[in-house]
Amino acid sequence: MSLRSGSVVLRDAMSGRAATMHSSCRLCRLEYAAASPTRLQQQQRATIHYSSRRDSAWAAAVQVASNMVGNVVKQASKDGMHIDPLRTVAKEMKFLTGNIRKLLGSGHPALDRVAKYYTQAEGKHIRPLIVLLMSRATHLCPKTPFPEPTQSLRGIDTSISPAQILADVNPSQRPLTAREPELADGSLDILPSQRRLAEITELIHTASLLHDDVIDHSVSRRGSPSANLEFGNKMAVLAGDFLLGRASVALARLRNAEVVELLATVIANLVEGEFMQLKNTERDEKNPQWSEETLSYYLQKTYLKTASLISKSCRAAALLGNADNATVEAAYSYGRNLGLAFQLVDDMLDYTRSAKDLGKPAGADLELGLATAPLLFAWKQMPELGALVGRKFEREGDVERARDLVLQSDGIEQTRALAHDYSDKAIAALADFPASEAKDGLIEMAQKTIQRQK
C-alpha cells in the first residue's frame, strides 16, 4: 500500500516503537501504529495472543489510553446527546441522488439506464453522509495559514479543457450538473466542492458495487435484482467503468491536486483489496494454521476494500475546507477507524441476519470461500476450521459446518468487541473538534455503526 493508511501502518508495524508494545504480535504493532489501544487489551488480547505475559508498563499505557477514550465516549453518550446525523445535513442530502443522476447522464439510452440502475433503490448513502458531516464539523476547526482558493459551484462545474474538445462526438454533451438554487454559493459551512466530493464518493462506491456483484455472481442488491442479473455481466462492468470515469471528471474539476491523488488512490485500493481477498491467508496454504498474521492480513484487506474510501474522503473533506494539518489527520483517523468498524459489523451480520434483513444474500461470504473476522476468531478455538479455510469451503457440507462452528464459538462476540474498539478510536479522533451538531452527528454515526442490524 502506498499511502499513509497502509504504508505508515505497515512501516510502523516493523519499528521498534510498535514492537515494544507486544513484540510477538503483528496486530498489536499494526494497531499501535494507527492509534493507542483501548479495550482491545482487555477484550481481544486474551483471545488473540498466544502468550499470557503482561508487561506492567504496557498495562499502564493501555490504562491511560483506555481512560482517554472512555472519557470521550462517556461525554458523547451523555443523556440527550442523541443526534440524527441525517437531519444535520438534510438540505445537502436532499439533492444527493438527483445530482448523482445528473453526473451519470449519458446520451446513450442503454448506458444511461444501466449506469443509473443502483440509484433507483434507496441506499443508505453512508459515505456521502459522513463526508458532509465531516465538512460541517471541520468548518469550525483551525485553518491552514496558506489557504487554497475556495471553489464556487460554478467553478466545479466548469471544464478545464475546451468544451468543444470534451464534447467532440461524445454522446454526453450536456454539462455534468445543473445549478441547485437551494444550495447557492452562500452556504459557507459546507462548500460546493465538499458537496461534490460527497457525490463523488457515492459514485466510486456504487461503481465498486457493480463490479463486486459481477465478481461475486450476486443475484440481489438493495432488495432488487443485481445489475449483472438484470443486464448481464458485460453491461454491469461497463456501467461501473462509466461511473468511475464520471467520478474522475468531477474530481478533476475540484482543482485540488492532493484530493485528486487521494481519491484516485482509493480506486487503486479497491482493486488491491479485491486481489487480497482472492486469498484467505497471505501464503494461501492448502492446510493453513491459525496465526495472528492471518488476522492482520484480513484487516489490511478490509482497510483497502472498505475503510480506504471513508478515510481518504474524510481527509479530502478537511483539505477542501482548508483545515489545518492536525484536523486533516484527525479526519483521516476518524474515517479509517469508522470504516474498519463498519466492515467488521458487516461481516458479523452475514452470520446473524437474514437475506430479507440485509437486502442481499445472507451467508454469502462462506459461499464465496471467504474467511472473515467471525470465522478467523473461531478458527483459533477450533483448529479443524483450517482445512475448510484452505479449500475455501468448496466441498459439500463445508459451508454449513463452518457456520455451525462459528456459531458455537465466541467469534461473533470477539468481532463485535473489536468493532467497538475501532468505533471508540473513531470517536476519540474527534476529541479536539469544537462542539457542534455535526461533531455530535459523527459521534452518533460511530455509535450507530455498532448497533446497526443491516
mmCIF file with all atom_site columns, C-alpha atoms in Angstrom, residues 167-251:
data_model
loop_
_atom_site.group_PDB
_atom_site.id
_atom_site.type_symbol
_atom_site.label_atom_id
_atom_site.label_alt_id
_atom_site.label_comp_id
_atom_site.label_asym_id
_atom_site.label_entity_id
_atom_site.label_seq_id
_atom_site.pdbx_PDB_ins_code
_atom_site.Cartn_x
_atom_site.Cartn_y
_atom_site.Cartn_z
_atom_site.occupancy
_atom_site.B_iso_or_equiv
_atom_site.pdbx_formal_charge
_atom_site.auth_seq_id
_atom_site.auth_comp_id
_atom_site.auth_asym_id
_atom_site.auth_atom_id
_atom_site.pdbx_PDB_model_num
ATOM 1  C CA . ALA A 1 167 ? -17.819 17.081  -26.351 1.00 0.00 ? 167 ALA A CA 1
ATOM 2  C CA . ASP A 1 168 ? -16.327 16.025  -29.691 1.00 0.00 ? 168 ASP A CA 1
ATOM 3  C CA . VAL A 1 169 ? -18.504 13.067  -30.766 1.00 0.00 ? 169 VAL A CA 1
ATOM 4  C CA . ASN A 1 170 ? -19.260 12.084  -27.158 1.00 0.00 ? 170 ASN A CA 1
ATOM 5  C CA . PRO A 1 171 ? -22.986 11.311  -26.729 1.00 0.00 ? 171 PRO A CA 1
ATOM 6  C CA . SER A 1 172 ? -22.876 13.046  -23.305 1.00 0.00 ? 172 SER A CA 1
ATOM 7  C CA . GLN A 1 173 ? -22.618 16.664  -24.442 1.00 0.00 ? 173 GLN A CA 1
ATOM 8  C CA . ARG A 1 174 ? -24.618 18.157  -21.578 1.00 0.00 ? 174 ARG A CA 1
ATOM 9  C CA . PRO A 1 175 ? -22.990 19.779  -18.505 1.00 0.00 ? 175 PRO A CA 1
ATOM 10 C CA . LEU A 1 176 ? -22.284 17.350  -15.721 1.00 0.00 ? 176 LEU A CA 1
ATOM 11 C CA . THR A 1 177 ? -24.755 19.005  -13.356 1.00 0.00 ? 177 THR A CA 1
ATOM 12 C CA . ALA A 1 178 ? -27.247 21.801  -13.107 1.00 0.00 ? 178 ALA A CA 1
ATOM 13 C CA . ARG A 1 179 ? -27.151 24.563  -10.510 1.00 0.00 ? 179 ARG A CA 1
ATOM 14 C CA . GLU A 1 180 ? -29.385 23.972  -7.477  1.00 0.00 ? 180 GLU A CA 1
ATOM 15 C CA . PRO A 1 181 ? -30.849 27.316  -6.301  1.00 0.00 ? 181 PRO A CA 1
ATOM 16 C CA . GLU A 1 182 ? -31.447 26.000  -2.772  1.00 0.00 ? 182 GLU A CA 1
ATOM 17 C CA . LEU A 1 183 ? -27.720 25.307  -2.391  1.00 0.00 ? 183 LEU A CA 1
ATOM 18 C CA . ALA A 1 184 ? -26.281 28.543  -3.712  1.00 0.00 ? 184 ALA A CA 1
ATOM 19 C CA . ASP A 1 185 ? -22.696 29.569  -3.074  1.00 0.00 ? 185 ASP A CA 1
ATOM 20 C CA . GLY A 1 186 ? -23.681 31.493  0.074   1.00 0.00 ? 186 GLY A CA 1
ATOM 21 C CA . SER A 1 187 ? -23.571 28.341  2.256   1.00 0.00 ? 187 SER A CA 1
ATOM 22 C CA . LEU A 1 188 ? -20.136 28.649  3.866   1.00 0.00 ? 188 LEU A CA 1
ATOM 23 C CA . ASP A 1 189 ? -20.018 25.761  6.344   1.00 0.00 ? 189 ASP A CA 1
ATOM 24 C CA . ILE A 1 190 ? -20.256 23.137  3.573   1.00 0.00 ? 190 ILE A CA 1
ATOM 25 C CA . LEU A 1 191 ? -18.535 24.304  0.403   1.00 0.00 ? 191 LEU A CA 1
ATOM 26 C CA . PRO A 1 192 ? -19.701 23.396  -3.120  1.00 0.00 ? 192 PRO A CA 1
ATOM 27 C CA . SER A 1 193 ? -16.502 21.385  -3.587  1.00 0.00 ? 193 SER A CA 1
ATOM 28 C CA . GLN A 1 194 ? -17.270 19.379  -0.429  1.00 0.00 ? 194 GLN A CA 1
ATOM 29 C CA . ARG A 1 195 ? -20.809 18.664  -1.602  1.00 0.00 ? 195 ARG A CA 1
ATOM 30 C CA . ARG A 1 196 ? -19.401 17.483  -4.911  1.00 0.00 ? 196 ARG A CA 1
ATOM 31 C CA . LEU A 1 197 ? -16.895 15.311  -3.033  1.00 0.00 ? 197 LEU A CA 1
ATOM 32 C CA . ALA A 1 198 ? -19.815 13.609  -1.251  1.00 0.00 ? 198 ALA A CA 1
ATOM 33 C CA . GLU A 1 199 ? -21.356 12.808  -4.630  1.00 0.00 ? 199 GLU A CA 1
ATOM 34 C CA . ILE A 1 200 ? -18.037 11.523  -5.967  1.00 0.00 ? 200 ILE A CA 1
ATOM 35 C CA . THR A 1 201 ? -17.623 9.124   -3.033  1.00 0.00 ? 201 THR A CA 1
ATOM 36 C CA . GLU A 1 202 ? -21.040 7.643   -3.750  1.00 0.00 ? 202 GLU A CA 1
ATOM 37 C CA . LEU A 1 203 ? -20.156 7.261   -7.439  1.00 0.00 ? 203 LEU A CA 1
ATOM 38 C CA . ILE A 1 204 ? -16.973 5.371   -6.574  1.00 0.00 ? 204 ILE A CA 1
ATOM 39 C CA . HIS A 1 205 ? -18.811 3.203   -4.053  1.00 0.00 ? 205 HIS A CA 1
ATOM 40 C CA . THR A 1 206 ? -21.615 2.411   -6.497  1.00 0.00 ? 206 THR A CA 1
ATOM 41 C CA . ALA A 1 207 ? -19.080 1.533   -9.211  1.00 0.00 ? 207 ALA A CA 1
ATOM 42 C CA . SER A 1 208 ? -17.455 -0.899  -6.782  1.00 0.00 ? 208 SER A CA 1
ATOM 43 C CA . LEU A 1 209 ? -20.865 -2.488  -6.120  1.00 0.00 ? 209 LEU A CA 1
ATOM 44 C CA . LEU A 1 210 ? -21.429 -3.010  -9.842  1.00 0.00 ? 210 LEU A CA 1
ATOM 45 C CA . HIS A 1 211 ? -18.039 -4.672  -10.215 1.00 0.00 ? 211 HIS A CA 1
ATOM 46 C CA . ASP A 1 212 ? -18.296 -6.682  -6.987  1.00 0.00 ? 212 ASP A CA 1
ATOM 47 C CA . ASP A 1 213 ? -21.687 -8.079  -7.961  1.00 0.00 ? 213 ASP A CA 1
ATOM 48 C CA . VAL A 1 214 ? -20.199 -9.392  -11.201 1.00 0.00 ? 214 VAL A CA 1
ATOM 49 C CA . ILE A 1 215 ? -17.186 -10.905 -9.425  1.00 0.00 ? 215 ILE A CA 1
ATOM 50 C CA . ASP A 1 216 ? -19.353 -12.463 -6.703  1.00 0.00 ? 216 ASP A CA 1
ATOM 51 C CA . HIS A 1 217 ? -22.169 -13.596 -9.045  1.00 0.00 ? 217 HIS A CA 1
ATOM 52 C CA . SER A 1 218 ? -24.653 -11.716 -6.857  1.00 0.00 ? 218 SER A CA 1
ATOM 53 C CA . VAL A 1 219 ? -28.361 -12.035 -7.552  1.00 0.00 ? 219 VAL A CA 1
ATOM 54 C CA . SER A 1 220 ? -29.723 -9.151  -5.469  1.00 0.00 ? 220 SER A CA 1
ATOM 55 C CA . ARG A 1 221 ? -28.753 -5.689  -4.268  1.00 0.00 ? 221 ARG A CA 1
ATOM 56 C CA . ARG A 1 222 ? -30.803 -3.283  -2.143  1.00 0.00 ? 222 ARG A CA 1
ATOM 57 C CA . GLY A 1 223 ? -33.779 -5.621  -2.315  1.00 0.00 ? 223 GLY A CA 1
ATOM 58 C CA . SER A 1 224 ? -33.836 -5.754  -6.147  1.00 0.00 ? 224 SER A CA 1
ATOM 59 C CA . PRO A 1 225 ? -32.192 -7.956  -8.783  1.00 0.00 ? 225 PRO A CA 1
ATOM 60 C CA . SER A 1 226 ? -28.494 -7.111  -9.105  1.00 0.00 ? 226 SER A CA 1
ATOM 61 C CA . ALA A 1 227 ? -27.366 -5.200  -12.203 1.00 0.00 ? 227 ALA A CA 1
ATOM 62 C CA . ASN A 1 228 ? -25.441 -8.186  -13.534 1.00 0.00 ? 228 ASN A CA 1
ATOM 63 C CA . LEU A 1 229 ? -28.582 -10.307 -13.281 1.00 0.00 ? 229 LEU A CA 1
ATOM 64 C CA . GLU A 1 230 ? -30.753 -7.611  -14.823 1.00 0.00 ? 230 GLU A CA 1
ATOM 65 C CA . PHE A 1 231 ? -28.459 -6.526  -17.675 1.00 0.00 ? 231 PHE A CA 1
ATOM 66 C CA . GLY A 1 232 ? -25.683 -9.126  -17.874 1.00 0.00 ? 232 GLY A CA 1
ATOM 67 C CA . ASN A 1 233 ? -22.077 -9.080  -16.712 1.00 0.00 ? 233 ASN A CA 1
ATOM 68 C CA . LYS A 1 234 ? -20.693 -7.076  -19.620 1.00 0.00 ? 234 LYS A CA 1
ATOM 69 C CA . MET A 1 235 ? -23.168 -4.218  -19.240 1.00 0.00 ? 235 MET A CA 1
ATOM 70 C CA . ALA A 1 236 ? -22.689 -4.135  -15.460 1.00 0.00 ? 236 ALA A CA 1
ATOM 71 C CA . VAL A 1 237 ? -18.879 -3.942  -15.769 1.00 0.00 ? 237 VAL A CA 1
ATOM 72 C CA . LEU A 1 238 ? -19.087 -1.221  -18.416 1.00 0.00 ? 238 LEU A CA 1
ATOM 73 C CA . ALA A 1 239 ? -21.548 0.756   -16.293 1.00 0.00 ? 239 ALA A CA 1
ATOM 74 C CA . GLY A 1 240 ? -19.145 0.561   -13.348 1.00 0.00 ? 240 GLY A CA 1
ATOM 75 C CA . ASP A 1 241 ? -16.334 1.802   -15.564 1.00 0.00 ? 241 ASP A CA 1
ATOM 76 C CA . PHE A 1 242 ? -18.545 4.672   -16.737 1.00 0.00 ? 242 PHE A CA 1
ATOM 77 C CA . LEU A 1 243 ? -19.251 5.659   -13.126 1.00 0.00 ? 243 LEU A CA 1
ATOM 78 C CA . LEU A 1 244 ? -15.527 5.750   -12.375 1.00 0.00 ? 244 LEU A CA 1
ATOM 79 C CA . GLY A 1 245 ? -14.963 7.858   -15.483 1.00 0.00 ? 245 GLY A CA 1
ATOM 80 C CA . ARG A 1 246 ? -17.648 10.340  -14.458 1.00 0.00 ? 246 ARG A CA 1
ATOM 81 C CA . ALA A 1 247 ? -16.286 10.431  -10.914 1.00 0.00 ? 247 ALA A CA 1
ATOM 82 C CA . SER A 1 248 ? -12.820 11.170  -12.286 1.00 0.00 ? 248 SER A CA 1
ATOM 83 C CA . VAL A 1 249 ? -14.078 14.102  -14.375 1.00 0.00 ? 249 VAL A CA 1
ATOM 84 C CA . ALA A 1 250 ? -15.933 15.588  -11.404 1.00 0.00 ? 250 ALA A CA 1
ATOM 85 C CA . LEU A 1 251 ? -12.882 15.005  -9.219  1.00 0.00 ? 251 LEU A CA 1
#
